[in-house]
Tab-separated table of C-alpha atoms in Angstrom:
chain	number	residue	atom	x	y	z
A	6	UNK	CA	-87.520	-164.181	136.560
A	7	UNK	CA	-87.229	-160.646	135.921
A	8	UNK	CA	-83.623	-160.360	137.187
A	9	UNK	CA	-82.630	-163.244	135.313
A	10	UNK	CA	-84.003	-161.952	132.174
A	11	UNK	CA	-82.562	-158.361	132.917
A	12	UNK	CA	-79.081	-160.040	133.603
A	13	UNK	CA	-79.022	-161.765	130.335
A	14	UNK	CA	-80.021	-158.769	128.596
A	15	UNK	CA	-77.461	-156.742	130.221
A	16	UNK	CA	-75.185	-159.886	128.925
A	17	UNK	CA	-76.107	-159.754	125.953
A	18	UNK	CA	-75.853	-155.870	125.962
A	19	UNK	CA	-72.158	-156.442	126.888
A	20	UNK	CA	-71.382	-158.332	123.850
A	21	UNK	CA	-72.605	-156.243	121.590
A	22	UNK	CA	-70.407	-155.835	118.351
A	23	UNK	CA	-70.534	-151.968	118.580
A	24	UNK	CA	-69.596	-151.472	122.159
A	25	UNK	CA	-65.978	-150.079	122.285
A	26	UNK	CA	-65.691	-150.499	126.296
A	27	UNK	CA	-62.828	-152.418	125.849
A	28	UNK	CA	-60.682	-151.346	123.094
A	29	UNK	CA	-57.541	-149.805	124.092
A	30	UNK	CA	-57.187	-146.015	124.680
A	31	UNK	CA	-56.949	-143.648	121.224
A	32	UNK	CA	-53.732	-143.048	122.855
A	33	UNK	CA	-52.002	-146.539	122.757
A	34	UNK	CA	-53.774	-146.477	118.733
A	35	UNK	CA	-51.650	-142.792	118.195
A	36	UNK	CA	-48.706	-144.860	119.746
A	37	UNK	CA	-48.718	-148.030	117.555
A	38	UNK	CA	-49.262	-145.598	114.858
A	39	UNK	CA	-46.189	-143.376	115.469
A	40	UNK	CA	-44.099	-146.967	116.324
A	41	UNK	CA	-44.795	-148.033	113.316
A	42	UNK	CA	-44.343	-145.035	110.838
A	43	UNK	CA	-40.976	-144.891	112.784
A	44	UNK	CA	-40.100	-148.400	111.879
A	45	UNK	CA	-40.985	-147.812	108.241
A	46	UNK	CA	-38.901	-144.525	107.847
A	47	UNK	CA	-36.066	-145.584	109.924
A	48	UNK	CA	-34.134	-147.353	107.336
A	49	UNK	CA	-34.772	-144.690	104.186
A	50	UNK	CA	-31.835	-142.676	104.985
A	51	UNK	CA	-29.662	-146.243	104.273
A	52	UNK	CA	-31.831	-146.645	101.109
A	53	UNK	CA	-30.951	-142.939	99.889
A	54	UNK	CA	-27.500	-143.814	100.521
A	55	UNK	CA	-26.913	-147.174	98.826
A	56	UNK	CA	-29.654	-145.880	95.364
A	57	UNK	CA	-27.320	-143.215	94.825
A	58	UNK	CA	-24.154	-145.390	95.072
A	59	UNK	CA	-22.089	-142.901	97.207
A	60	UNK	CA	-19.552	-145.155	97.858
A	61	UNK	CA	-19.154	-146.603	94.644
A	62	UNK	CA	-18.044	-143.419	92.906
A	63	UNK	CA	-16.083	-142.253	95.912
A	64	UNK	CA	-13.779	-145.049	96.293
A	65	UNK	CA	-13.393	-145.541	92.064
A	66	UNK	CA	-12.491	-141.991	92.176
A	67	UNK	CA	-9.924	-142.225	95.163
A	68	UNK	CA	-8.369	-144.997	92.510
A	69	UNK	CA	-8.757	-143.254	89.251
A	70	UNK	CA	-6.203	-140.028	91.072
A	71	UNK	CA	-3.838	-142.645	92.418
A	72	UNK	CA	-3.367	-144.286	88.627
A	73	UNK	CA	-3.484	-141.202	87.012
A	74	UNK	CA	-0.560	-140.355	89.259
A	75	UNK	CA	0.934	-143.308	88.794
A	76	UNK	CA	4.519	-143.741	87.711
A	77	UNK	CA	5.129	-142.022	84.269
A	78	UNK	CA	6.437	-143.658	80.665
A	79	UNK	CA	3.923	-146.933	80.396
A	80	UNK	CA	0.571	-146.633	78.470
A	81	UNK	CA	-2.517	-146.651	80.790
A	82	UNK	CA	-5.887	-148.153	80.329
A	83	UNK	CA	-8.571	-148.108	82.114
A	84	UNK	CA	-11.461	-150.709	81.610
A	85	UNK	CA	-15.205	-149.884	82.662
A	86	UNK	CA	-17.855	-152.469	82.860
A	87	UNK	CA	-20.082	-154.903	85.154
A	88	UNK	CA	-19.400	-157.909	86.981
A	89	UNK	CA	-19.334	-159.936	83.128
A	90	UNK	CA	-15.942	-157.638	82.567
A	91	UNK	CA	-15.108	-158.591	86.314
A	92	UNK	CA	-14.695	-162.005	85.423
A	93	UNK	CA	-13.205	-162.032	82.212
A	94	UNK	CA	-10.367	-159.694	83.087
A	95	UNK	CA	-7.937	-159.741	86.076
A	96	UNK	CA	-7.476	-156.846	88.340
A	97	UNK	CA	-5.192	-154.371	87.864
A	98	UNK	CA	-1.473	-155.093	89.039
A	99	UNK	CA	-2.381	-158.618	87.717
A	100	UNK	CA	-3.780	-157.381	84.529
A	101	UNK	CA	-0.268	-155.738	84.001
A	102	UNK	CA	1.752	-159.024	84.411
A	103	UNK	CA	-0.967	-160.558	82.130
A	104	UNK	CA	-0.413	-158.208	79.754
A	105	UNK	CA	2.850	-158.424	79.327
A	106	UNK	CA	3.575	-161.934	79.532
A	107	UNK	CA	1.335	-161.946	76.345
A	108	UNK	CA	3.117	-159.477	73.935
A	109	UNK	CA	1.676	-156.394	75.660
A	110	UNK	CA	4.352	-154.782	78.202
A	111	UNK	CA	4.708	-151.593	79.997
A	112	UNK	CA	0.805	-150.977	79.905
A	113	UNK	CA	-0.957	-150.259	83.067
A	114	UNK	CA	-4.641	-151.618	84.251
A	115	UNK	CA	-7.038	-149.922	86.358
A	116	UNK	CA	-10.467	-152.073	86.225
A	117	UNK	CA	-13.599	-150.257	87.098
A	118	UNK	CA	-16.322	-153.431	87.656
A	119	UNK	CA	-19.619	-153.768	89.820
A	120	UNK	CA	-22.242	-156.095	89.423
A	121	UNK	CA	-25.518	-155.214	87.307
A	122	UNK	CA	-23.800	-151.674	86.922
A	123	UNK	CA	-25.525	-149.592	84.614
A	124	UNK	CA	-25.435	-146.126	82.737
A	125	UNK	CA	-25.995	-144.599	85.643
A	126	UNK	CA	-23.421	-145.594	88.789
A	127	UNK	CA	-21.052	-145.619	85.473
A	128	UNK	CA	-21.539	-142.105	84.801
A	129	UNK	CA	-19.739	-141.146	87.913
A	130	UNK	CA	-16.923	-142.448	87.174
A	131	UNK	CA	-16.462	-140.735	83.375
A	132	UNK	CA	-15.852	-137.270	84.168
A	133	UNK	CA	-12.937	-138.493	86.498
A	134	UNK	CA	-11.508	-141.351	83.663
A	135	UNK	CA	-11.160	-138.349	81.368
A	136	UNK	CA	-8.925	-136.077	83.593
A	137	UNK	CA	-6.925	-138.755	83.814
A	138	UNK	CA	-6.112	-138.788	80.321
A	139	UNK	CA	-5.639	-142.203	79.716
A	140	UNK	CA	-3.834	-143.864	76.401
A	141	UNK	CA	-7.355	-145.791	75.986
A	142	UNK	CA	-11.308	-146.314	77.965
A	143	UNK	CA	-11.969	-149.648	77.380
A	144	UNK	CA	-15.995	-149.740	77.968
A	145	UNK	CA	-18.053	-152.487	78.582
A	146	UNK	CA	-20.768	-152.049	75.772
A	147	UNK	CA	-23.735	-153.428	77.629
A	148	UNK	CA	-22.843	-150.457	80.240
A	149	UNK	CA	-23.857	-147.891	77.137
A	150	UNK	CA	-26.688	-149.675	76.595
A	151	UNK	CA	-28.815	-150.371	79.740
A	152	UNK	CA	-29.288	-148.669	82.763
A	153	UNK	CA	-30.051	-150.104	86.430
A	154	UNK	CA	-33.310	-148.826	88.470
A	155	UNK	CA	-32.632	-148.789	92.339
A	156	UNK	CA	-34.092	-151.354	94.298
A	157	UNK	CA	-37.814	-149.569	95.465
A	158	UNK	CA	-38.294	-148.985	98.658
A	159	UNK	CA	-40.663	-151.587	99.922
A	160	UNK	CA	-38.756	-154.076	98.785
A	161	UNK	CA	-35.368	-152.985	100.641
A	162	UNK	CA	-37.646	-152.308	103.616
A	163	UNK	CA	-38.728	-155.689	103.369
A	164	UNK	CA	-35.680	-157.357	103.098
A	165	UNK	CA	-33.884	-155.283	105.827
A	166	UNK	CA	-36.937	-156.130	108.489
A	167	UNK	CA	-36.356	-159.628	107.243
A	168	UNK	CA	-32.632	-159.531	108.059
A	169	UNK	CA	-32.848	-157.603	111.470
A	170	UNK	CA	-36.034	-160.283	112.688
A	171	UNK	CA	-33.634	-163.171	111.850
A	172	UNK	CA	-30.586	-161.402	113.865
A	173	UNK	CA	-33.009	-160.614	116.650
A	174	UNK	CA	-33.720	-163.933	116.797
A	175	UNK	CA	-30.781	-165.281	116.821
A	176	UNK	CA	-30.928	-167.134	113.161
A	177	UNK	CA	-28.712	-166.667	110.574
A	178	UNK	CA	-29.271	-166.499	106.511
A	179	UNK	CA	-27.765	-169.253	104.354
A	180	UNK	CA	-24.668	-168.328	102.753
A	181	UNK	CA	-24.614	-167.784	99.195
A	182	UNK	CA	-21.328	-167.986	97.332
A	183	UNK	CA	-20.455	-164.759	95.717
A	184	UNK	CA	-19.486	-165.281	92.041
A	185	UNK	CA	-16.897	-163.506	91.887
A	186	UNK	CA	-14.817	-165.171	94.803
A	187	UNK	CA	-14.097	-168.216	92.732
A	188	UNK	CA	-14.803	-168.586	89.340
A	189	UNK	CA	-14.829	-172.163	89.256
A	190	UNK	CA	-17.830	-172.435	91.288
A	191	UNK	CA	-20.489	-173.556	88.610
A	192	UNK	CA	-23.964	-173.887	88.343
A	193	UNK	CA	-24.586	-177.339	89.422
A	194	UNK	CA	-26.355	-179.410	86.740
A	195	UNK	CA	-29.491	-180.102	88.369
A	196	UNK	CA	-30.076	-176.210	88.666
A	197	UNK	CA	-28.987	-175.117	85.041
A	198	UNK	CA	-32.890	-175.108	83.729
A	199	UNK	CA	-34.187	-172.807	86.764
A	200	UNK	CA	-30.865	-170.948	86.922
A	201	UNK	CA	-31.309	-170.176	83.461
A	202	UNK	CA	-35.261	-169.423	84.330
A	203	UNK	CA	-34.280	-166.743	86.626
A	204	UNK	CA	-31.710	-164.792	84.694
A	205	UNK	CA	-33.595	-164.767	81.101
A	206	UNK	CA	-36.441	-163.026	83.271
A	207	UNK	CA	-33.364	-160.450	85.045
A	208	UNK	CA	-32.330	-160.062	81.370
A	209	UNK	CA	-35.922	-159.403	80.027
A	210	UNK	CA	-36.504	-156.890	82.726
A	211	UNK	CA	-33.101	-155.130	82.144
A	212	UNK	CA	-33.756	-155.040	78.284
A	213	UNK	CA	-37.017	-153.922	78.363
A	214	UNK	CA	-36.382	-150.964	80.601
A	215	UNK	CA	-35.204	-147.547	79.792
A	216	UNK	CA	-31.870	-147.202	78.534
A	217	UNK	CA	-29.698	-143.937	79.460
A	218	UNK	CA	-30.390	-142.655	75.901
A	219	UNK	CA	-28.612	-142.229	72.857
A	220	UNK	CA	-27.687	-138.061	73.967
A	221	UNK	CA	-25.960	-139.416	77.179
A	222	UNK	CA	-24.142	-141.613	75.386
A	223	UNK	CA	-22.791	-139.570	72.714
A	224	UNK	CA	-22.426	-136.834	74.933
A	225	UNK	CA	-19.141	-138.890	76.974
A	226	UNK	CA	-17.870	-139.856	73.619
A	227	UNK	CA	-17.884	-136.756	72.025
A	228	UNK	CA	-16.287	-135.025	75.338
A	229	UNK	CA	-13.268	-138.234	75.367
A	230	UNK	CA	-12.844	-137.205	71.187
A	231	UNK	CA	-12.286	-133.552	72.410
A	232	UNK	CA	-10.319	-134.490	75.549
A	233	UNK	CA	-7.649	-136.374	73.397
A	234	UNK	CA	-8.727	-140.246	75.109
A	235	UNK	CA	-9.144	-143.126	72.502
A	236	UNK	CA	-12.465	-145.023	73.800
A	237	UNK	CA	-12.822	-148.870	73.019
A	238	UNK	CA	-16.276	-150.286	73.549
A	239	UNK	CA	-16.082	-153.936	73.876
A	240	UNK	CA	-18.855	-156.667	73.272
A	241	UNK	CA	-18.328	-159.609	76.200
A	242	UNK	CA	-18.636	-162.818	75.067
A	243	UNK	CA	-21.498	-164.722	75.658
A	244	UNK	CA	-23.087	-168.644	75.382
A	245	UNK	CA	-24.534	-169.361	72.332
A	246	UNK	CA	-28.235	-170.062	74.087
A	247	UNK	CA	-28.067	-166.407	75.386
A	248	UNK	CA	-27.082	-164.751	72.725
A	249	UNK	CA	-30.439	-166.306	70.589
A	250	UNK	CA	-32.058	-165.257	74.673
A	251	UNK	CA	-31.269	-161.691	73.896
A	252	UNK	CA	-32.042	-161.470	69.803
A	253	UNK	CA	-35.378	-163.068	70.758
A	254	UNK	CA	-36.187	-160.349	73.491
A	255	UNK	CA	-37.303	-157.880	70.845
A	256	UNK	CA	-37.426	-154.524	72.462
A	257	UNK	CA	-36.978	-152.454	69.632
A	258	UNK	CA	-35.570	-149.575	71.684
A	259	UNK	CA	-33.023	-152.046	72.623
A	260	UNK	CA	-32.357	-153.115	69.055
A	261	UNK	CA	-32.093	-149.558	67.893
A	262	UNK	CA	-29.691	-147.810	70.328
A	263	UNK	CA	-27.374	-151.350	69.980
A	264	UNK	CA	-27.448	-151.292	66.409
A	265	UNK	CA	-26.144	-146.890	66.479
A	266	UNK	CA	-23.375	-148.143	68.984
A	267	UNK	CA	-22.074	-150.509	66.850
A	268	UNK	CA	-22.172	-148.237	64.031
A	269	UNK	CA	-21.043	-144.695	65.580
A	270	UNK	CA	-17.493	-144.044	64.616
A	271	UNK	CA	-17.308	-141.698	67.771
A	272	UNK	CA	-15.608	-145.007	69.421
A	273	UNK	CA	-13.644	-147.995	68.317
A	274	UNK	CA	-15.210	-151.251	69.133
A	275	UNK	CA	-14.112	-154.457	70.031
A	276	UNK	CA	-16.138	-158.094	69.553
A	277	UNK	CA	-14.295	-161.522	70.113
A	278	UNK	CA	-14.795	-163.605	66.666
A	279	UNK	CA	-14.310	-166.679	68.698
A	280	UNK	CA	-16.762	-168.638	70.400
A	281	UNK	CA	-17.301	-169.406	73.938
A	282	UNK	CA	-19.050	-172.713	74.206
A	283	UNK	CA	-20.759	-173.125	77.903
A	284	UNK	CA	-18.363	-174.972	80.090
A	285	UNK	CA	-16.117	-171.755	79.817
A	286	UNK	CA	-18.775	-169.949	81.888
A	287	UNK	CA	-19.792	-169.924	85.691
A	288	UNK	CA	-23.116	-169.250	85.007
A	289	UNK	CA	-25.037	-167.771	81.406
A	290	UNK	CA	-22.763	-164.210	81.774
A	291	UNK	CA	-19.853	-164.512	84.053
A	292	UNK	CA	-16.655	-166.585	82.615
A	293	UNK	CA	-14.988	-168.883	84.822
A	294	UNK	CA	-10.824	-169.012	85.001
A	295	UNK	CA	-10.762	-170.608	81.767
A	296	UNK	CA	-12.706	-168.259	80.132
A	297	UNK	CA	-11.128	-165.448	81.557
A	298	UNK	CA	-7.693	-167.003	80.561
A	299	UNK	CA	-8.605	-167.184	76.548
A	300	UNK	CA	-10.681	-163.904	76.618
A	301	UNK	CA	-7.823	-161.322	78.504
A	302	UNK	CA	-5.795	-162.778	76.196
A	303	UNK	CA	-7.875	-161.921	72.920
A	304	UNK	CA	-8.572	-158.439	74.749
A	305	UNK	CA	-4.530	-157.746	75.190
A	306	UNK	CA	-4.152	-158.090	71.541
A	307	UNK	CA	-6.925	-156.109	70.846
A	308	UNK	CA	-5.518	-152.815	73.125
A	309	UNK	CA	-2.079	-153.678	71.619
A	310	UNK	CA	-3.176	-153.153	67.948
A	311	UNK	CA	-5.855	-150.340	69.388
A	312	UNK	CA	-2.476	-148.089	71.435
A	313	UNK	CA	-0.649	-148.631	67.961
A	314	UNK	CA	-3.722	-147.064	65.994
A	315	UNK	CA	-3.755	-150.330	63.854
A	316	UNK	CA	-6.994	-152.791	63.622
A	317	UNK	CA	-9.706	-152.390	66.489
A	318	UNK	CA	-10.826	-155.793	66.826
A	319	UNK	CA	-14.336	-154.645	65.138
């Protein structure tokens, strides 16, 4: 009885909550620890790269030297702005031939454009469209007015873990049509009320956040006044349900810094009187071909009275 009671005890002993017997070496703990602070830090150098936009100002730049150099006698233009001037404007060479088959020849195009660009990837770009010494900057006026915040890290850590399990396991990630590889891909109908969901809380967020400030701002015009180079700020056009979206927003930051824009006369501005009903946009920003069609060709009129120092579209 006694050795039956002292072998449950020792039992009993051996299932104690507090007894560490069996946990694994401090060692193998330092390990796992080490494994994964390595797996955390390992893709920060990536996340450096792509929050300061490297590549977007070197390969604008690269372009910017080759039209500056470009061949001699036309009038040049260059047009900065976000994926909403990507798809209501055609791209270079074909912005030319647009041009001029409606009553604006011999100017060039160079289009600057990159989705949810702000203040400051655009800022990179400025120094370099002034020492080219274009005839006119056509900028995209919500670029002036909002900035973009990098993705932080734990998200982008996140997502890159999330990408690299489903490669590892030998799954890939649905395909999502770009927007800008055909503008005639629409919202389907079914998704219009949560489409438009998600982007009046993306345009919340972007209104509501810091701008770059009214200094910056003034700063590029007042350098483009002195440097000889006629700036155009143009207002995209937008759906009637987002423009009442935006007034509604109420940031009075927002409201303040738009309202000195359109006022400064360190720019010209231009705004399209007409209106763009909905079925001339891909989604609640970005035009589709039809849109683009009847907006370039407003825009081309505009430059061509703005290079001959007549009306500015205002």
């Amino acid at each position: 009885m006694q050795n039956v009671s002292s072998a449950g005890k020792s039992a009993e002993a051996g299932n104690h909550p507090g007894d560490c017997s069996h946990a694994p070496p401090i060692g193998v703990w330092i390990a796992v620890g080490f494994l994964t602070l390595a797996v955390v830090l390992l893709p920060y150098p990536s996340y450096l790269a792509s929050s300061r936009d490297s590549t977007f100002a070197a390969e604008n730049i690269r372009r910017i030297r080759e039209f500056a150099a470009g061949r001699p006698g036309a009038h040049s233009v260059i047009m900065i702005g976000s994926s909403a001037l990507h798809s209501g404007t055609f791209y270079d060479n074909k912005m030319d031939a647009f041009a001029a088959s409606n009553g604006c020849p011999g100017v060039r195009f160079l289009r600057i454009s990159q989705r949810g660009t702000g203040f400051r990837q655009t800022e990179s770009v400025l120094t370099p469209a002034l020492l080219a010494k274009p005839d006119l900057i056509v900028i995209q006026a919500d670029v002036l007015l909002t900035d973009s915040t990098p993705t932080p890290y734990p998200v982008y850590l996140s997502d890159t873990l999330r990408s690299a399990l489903s490669m590892t396991l030998g799954h890939k990630r649905p395909h999502r049509p770009n927007l800008l590889d055909d503008l005639d891909l629409e919202i389907e109908p079914e998704q219009h009320d949560a489409a438009f969901g998600r982007y009046a809380k993306a345009l919340r967020e972007r209104l509501t956040s810091p701008g770059p400030g009214r200094d910056k701002v003034a700063s590029f015009l007042l350098r483009a006044r002195r440097a000889g180079v006629r700036v155009a700020i143009v207002e995209m056009p937008r759906p009637e349900k987002v423009g009442s979206l935006i007034a509604s927003i109420g940031d009075a930051t927002y409201k303040a810094e738009q309202a000195w824009l359109t006022g400064s006369d360190l720019a010209s501005h231009m705004n399209c009187p007409d209106q763009f009903q909905l079925d001339q946009f891909r989604d609640f920003i970005h035009l589709n071909n039809e849109g683009r069609a009847r907006f370039a060709a407003w825009l081309v009129v505009a430059i061509r009275k703005e290079l001959a120092g007549g009306s500015n579209g205002k």
